[in-house]
Coordinates of C-alpha atoms in Angstrom, one line a residue:
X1 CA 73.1 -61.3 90.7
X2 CA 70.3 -62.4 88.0
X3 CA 68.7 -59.1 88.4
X4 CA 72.2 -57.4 87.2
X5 CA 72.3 -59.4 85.0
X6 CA 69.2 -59.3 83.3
X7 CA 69.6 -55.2 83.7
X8 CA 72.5 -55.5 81.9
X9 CA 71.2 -58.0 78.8
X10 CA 68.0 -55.3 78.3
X11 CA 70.5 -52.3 77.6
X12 CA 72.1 -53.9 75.4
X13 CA 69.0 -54.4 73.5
X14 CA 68.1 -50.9 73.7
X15 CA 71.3 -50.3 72.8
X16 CA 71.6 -52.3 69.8
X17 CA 67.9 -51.0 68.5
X18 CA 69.1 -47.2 69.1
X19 CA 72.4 -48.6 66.4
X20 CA 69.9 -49.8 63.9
X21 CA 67.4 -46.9 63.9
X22 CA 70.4 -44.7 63.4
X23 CA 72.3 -46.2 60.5
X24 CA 68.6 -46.7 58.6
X25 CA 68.1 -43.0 59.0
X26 CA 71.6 -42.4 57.1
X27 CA 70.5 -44.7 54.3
X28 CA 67.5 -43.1 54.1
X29 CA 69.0 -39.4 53.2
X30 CA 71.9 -39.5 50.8
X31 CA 74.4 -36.5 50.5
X32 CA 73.1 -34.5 47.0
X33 CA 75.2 -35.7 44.3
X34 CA 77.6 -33.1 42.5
X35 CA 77.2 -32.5 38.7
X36 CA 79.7 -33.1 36.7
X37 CA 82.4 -30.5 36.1
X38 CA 81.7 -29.8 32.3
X39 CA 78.0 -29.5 33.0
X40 CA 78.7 -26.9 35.6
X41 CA 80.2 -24.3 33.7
X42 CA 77.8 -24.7 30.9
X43 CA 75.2 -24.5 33.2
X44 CA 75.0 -20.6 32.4
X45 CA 73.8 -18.8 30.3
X46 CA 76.8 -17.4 28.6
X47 CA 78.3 -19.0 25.4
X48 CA 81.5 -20.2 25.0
X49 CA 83.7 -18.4 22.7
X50 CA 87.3 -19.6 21.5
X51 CA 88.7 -16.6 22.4
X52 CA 90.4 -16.2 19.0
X53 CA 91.1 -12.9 18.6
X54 CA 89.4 -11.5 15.8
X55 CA 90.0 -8.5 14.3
X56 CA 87.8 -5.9 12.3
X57 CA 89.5 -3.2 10.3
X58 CA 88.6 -0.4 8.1
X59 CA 85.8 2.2 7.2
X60 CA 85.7 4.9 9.9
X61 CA 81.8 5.7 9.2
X62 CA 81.2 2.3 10.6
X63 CA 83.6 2.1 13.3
X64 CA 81.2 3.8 16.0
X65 CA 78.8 0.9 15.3
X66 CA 81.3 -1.9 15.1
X67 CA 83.0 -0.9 18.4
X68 CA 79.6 -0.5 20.3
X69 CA 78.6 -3.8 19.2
X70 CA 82.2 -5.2 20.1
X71 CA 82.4 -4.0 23.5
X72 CA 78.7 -5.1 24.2
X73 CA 79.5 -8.7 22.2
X74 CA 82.5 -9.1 24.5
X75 CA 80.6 -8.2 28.1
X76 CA 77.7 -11.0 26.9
X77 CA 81.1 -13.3 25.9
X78 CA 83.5 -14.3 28.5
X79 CA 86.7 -14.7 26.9
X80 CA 86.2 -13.5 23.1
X81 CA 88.1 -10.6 21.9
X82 CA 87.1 -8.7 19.3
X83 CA 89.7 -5.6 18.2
X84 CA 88.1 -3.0 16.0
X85 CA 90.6 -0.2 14.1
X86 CA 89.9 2.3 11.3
X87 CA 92.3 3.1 8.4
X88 CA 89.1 3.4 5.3
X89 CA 87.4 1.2 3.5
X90 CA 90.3 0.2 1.3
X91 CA 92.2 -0.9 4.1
X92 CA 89.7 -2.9 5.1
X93 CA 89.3 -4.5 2.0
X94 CA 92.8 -5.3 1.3
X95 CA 93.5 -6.4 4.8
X96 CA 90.5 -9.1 4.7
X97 CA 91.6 -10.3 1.5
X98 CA 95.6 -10.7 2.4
X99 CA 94.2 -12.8 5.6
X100 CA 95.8 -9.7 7.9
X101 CA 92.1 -8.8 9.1
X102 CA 89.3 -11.1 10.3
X103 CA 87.2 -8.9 8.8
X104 CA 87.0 -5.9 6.7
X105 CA 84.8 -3.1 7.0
X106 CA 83.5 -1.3 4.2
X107 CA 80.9 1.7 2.6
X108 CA 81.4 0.7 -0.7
X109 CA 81.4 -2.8 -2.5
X110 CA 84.2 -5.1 -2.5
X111 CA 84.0 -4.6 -6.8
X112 CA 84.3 -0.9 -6.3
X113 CA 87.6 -1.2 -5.3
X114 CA 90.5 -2.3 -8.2
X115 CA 93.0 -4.8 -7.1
X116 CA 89.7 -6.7 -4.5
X117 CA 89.6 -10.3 -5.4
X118 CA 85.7 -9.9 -4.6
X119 CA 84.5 -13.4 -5.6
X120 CA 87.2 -14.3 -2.6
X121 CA 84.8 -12.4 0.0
X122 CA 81.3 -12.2 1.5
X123 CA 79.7 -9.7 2.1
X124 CA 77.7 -9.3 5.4
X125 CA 75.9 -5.6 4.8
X126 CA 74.9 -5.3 8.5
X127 CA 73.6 -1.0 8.2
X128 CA 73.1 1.8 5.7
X129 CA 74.5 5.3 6.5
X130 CA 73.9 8.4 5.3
X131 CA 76.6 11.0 4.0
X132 CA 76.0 14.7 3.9
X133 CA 78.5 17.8 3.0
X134 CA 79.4 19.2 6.2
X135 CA 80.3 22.8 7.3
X136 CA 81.5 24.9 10.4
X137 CA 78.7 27.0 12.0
X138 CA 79.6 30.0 10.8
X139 CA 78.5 29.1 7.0
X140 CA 75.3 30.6 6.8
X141 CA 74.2 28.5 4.2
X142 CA 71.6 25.6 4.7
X143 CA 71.0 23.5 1.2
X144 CA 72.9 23.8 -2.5
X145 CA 71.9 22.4 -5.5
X146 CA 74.4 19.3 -6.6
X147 CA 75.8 21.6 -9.2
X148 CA 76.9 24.3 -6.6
X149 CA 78.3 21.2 -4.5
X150 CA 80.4 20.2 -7.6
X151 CA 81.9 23.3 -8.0
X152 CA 83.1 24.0 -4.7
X153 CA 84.4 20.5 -4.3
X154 CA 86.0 20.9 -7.9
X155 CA 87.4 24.5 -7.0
X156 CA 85.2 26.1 -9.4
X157 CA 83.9 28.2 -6.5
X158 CA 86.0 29.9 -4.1
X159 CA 83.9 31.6 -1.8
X160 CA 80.8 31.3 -0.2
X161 CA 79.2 34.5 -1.4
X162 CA 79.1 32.4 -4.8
X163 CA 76.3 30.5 -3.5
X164 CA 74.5 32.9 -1.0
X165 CA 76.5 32.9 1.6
X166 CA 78.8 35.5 3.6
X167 CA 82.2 36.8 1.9
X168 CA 84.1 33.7 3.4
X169 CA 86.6 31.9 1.7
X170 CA 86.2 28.2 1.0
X171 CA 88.4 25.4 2.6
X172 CA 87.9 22.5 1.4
X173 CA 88.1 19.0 3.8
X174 CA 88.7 15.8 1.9
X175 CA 89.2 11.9 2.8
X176 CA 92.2 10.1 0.8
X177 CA 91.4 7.7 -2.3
X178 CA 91.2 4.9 -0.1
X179 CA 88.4 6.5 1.7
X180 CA 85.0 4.8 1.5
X181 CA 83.2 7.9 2.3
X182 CA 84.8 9.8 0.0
X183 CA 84.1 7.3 -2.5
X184 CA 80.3 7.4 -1.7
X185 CA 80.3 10.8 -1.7
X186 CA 81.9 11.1 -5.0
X187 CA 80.0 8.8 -6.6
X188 CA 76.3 10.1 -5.9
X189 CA 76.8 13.6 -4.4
X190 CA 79.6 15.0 -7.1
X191 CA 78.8 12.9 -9.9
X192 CA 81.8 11.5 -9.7
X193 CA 84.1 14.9 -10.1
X194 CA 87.5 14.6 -9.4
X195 CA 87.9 16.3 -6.6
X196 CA 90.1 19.6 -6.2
X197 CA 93.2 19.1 -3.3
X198 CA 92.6 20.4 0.3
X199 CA 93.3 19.3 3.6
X200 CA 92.9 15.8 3.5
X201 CA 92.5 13.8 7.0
X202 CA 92.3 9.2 7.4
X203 CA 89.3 9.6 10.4
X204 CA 85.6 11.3 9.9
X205 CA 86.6 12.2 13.7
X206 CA 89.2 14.7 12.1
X207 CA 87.7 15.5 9.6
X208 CA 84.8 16.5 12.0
X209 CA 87.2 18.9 14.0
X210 CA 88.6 20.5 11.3
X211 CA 85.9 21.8 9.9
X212 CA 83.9 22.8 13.3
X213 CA 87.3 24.4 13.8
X214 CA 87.9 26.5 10.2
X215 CA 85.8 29.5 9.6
X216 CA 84.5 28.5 6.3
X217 CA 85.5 24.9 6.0
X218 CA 83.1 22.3 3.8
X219 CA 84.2 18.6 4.1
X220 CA 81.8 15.1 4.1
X221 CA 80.8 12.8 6.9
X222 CA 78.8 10.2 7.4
X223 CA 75.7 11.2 9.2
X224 CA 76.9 8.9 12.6
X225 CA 79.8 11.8 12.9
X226 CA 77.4 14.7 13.0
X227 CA 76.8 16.8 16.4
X228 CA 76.3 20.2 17.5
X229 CA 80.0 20.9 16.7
X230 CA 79.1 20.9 12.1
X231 CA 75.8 21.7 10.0
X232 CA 74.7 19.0 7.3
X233 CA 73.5 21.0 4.0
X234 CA 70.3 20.1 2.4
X235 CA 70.8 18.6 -1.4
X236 CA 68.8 20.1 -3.5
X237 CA 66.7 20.7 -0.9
X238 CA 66.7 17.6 0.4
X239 CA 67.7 16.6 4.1
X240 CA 69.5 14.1 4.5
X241 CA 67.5 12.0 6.9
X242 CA 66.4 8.5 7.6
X243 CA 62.6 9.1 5.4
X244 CA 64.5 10.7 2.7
X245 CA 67.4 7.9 2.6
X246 CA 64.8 5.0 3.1
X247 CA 63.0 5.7 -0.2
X248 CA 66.1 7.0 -2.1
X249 CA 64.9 10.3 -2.1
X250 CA 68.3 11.6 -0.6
X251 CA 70.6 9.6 -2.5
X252 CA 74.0 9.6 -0.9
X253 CA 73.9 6.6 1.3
X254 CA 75.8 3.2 1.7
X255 CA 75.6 0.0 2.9
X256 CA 78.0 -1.2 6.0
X257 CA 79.6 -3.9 4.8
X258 CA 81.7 -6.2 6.8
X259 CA 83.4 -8.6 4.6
X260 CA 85.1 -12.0 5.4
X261 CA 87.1 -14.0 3.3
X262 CA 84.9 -17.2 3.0
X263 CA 82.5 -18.1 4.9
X264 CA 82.8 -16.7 9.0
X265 CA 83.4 -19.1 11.5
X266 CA 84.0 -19.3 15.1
X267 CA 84.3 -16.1 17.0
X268 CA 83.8 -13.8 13.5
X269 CA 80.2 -15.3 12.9
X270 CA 79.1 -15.5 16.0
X271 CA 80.1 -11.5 16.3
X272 CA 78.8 -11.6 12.9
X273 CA 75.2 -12.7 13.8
X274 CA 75.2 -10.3 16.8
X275 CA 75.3 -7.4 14.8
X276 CA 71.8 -8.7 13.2
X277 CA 70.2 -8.9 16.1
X278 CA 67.7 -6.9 17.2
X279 CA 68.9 -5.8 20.1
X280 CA 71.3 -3.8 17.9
X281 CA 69.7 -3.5 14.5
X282 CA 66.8 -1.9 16.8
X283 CA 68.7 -0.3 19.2
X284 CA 72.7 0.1 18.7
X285 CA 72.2 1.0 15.1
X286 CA 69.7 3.7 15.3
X287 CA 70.9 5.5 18.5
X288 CA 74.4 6.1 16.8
X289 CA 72.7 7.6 13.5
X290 CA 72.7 4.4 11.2
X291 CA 69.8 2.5 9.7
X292 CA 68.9 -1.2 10.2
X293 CA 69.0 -2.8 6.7
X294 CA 65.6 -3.7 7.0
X295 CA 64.1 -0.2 7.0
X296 CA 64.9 0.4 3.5
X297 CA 62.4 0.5 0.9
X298 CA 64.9 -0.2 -1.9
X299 CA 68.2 -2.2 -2.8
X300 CA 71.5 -0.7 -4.4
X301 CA 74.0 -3.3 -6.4
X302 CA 77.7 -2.7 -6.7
X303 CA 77.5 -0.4 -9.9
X304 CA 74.8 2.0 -8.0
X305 CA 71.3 0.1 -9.7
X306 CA 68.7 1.0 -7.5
X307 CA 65.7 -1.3 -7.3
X308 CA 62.3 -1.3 -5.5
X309 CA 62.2 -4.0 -2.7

């Protein structure tokens, strides 16, 4: 009977020591602690956005750029939404300073335009871009002097054995008055020369098409438009090219403004600063036929003053 019971007291013991070197082991190895719900979905490496739509509207040259750099914005941005639409430079303009548009997108300066409360907006000139005349392959013409270009785009000249060319009747492609291009193009390719009436198209993409498409045809276009399908003439001899626009030696060319009215903020800036980043200024700009801002080798003011840098 005492040997039972002495059995008996020894695995309880063994027993109760088994109990204590199991619950020290517990103490001893915590579960992980969980972070805090706010610090997990920050913990990326993707800002946050406030998914305020913003909207960008206007200039056609720039609208290849602008809806690159949207949809690439937008894949490194859960959650923002950027809408980009064309409709020309005054559109732009007018829409930014009524508070229809985030942002308006422009070739020429808000003071170029009558009826533009300028000192309203600011100006965020995020590219330059070239603008050339533009003609269907079968013109087998490769450069005219600005004088020639006047008087075609004045009506003076009818045909294109006037300047050298094959006995082919003119057709003339235009942009409407509210056109930035055509503003540009006016300005420092025609003098300024009213221009005579032709077709007359809102988007450089029909434009583009209509003259590959016309035997004969001679519109403008922003050199981001160009392709296989339309031939840039030379000005003066000149190609229009990124060495020749740099140093002003081509002169038709225009910065890409895209205005806001005030300051941006939110969703518009941050967009905003995107577009100066390298990775497009270096990349996105240059593979679509613009030039980063900070290739030039002079500046241009709103009344068309060019300076050294």
């Amino acid at each position: 009977m005492k040997k039972l019971s002495k059995m008996f007291i020894a695995l309880t013991c063994v027993g109760a020591l088994l109990a204590g070197c199991g619950s020290g082991n517990t103490a001893q190895t915590p579960a992980p602690a969980q972070k805090p719900a706010q610090e997990q979905s920050n913990s990326g490496s993707t800002p946050k956005t406030s998914g305020e739509p913003v909207t960008a509207v206007g200039s056609t040259a720039l609208q290849p750029l602008v809806e690159q750099a949207a949809k690439d914005f937008m894949a490194k941005n859960a959650g923002a939404q950027i809408q980009v639409q064309g409709g020309g430079s005054g559109t732009g303009l007018s829409q930014v300073a009524s508070g229809a548009a985030t942002i308006g997108n422009s070739d020429i300066f808000a003071e170029e335009k009558k009826g533009i409360p300028a000192n309203e907006l600011v100006d965020h000139k995020v590219a330059v871009v070239g603008m050339a005349a533009a003609v269907s392959p079968q013109v087998k013409v490769d450069s005219l002097t600005k004088q020639q270009l006047i008087d075609i785009f004045t009506g003076k000249i009818t045909n294109w054995k006037e300047v050298g060319g094959e006995d082919m009747k003119i057709t003339l492609v235009n942009r409407p008055k509210s056109s930035g291009t055509r503003a540009t193009f006016s300005k420092f390719a025609l003098d300024g020369k009213e221009e005579a009436e032709g077709i007359t198209e809102d988007s450089s993409g029909t434009v583009r098409k209509i003259i590959a498409e016309t035997p004969g045809a001679i519109g403008y276009l922003a050199l981001s438009y160009f392709n296989d399908s339309v031939k840039a003439l030379k000005l003066d001899g000149v190609e229009a090219n990124a060495e020749n626009i740099t140093s002003n030696k081509y002169p038709v060319w225009a910065y890409e403004h895209m205005y806001t009215k005030g300051e941006a903020t939110g969703d518009a800036k941050a967009f905003l600063d995107f577009i100066l980043t390298d990775e497009v200024q270096k990349k996105t700009v240059t593979e679509l036929g613009f030039l980063p801002i900070t290739d030039m080798k002079v500046e241009r003011d709103a009344e068309g003053k060019v300076t050294q840098k």
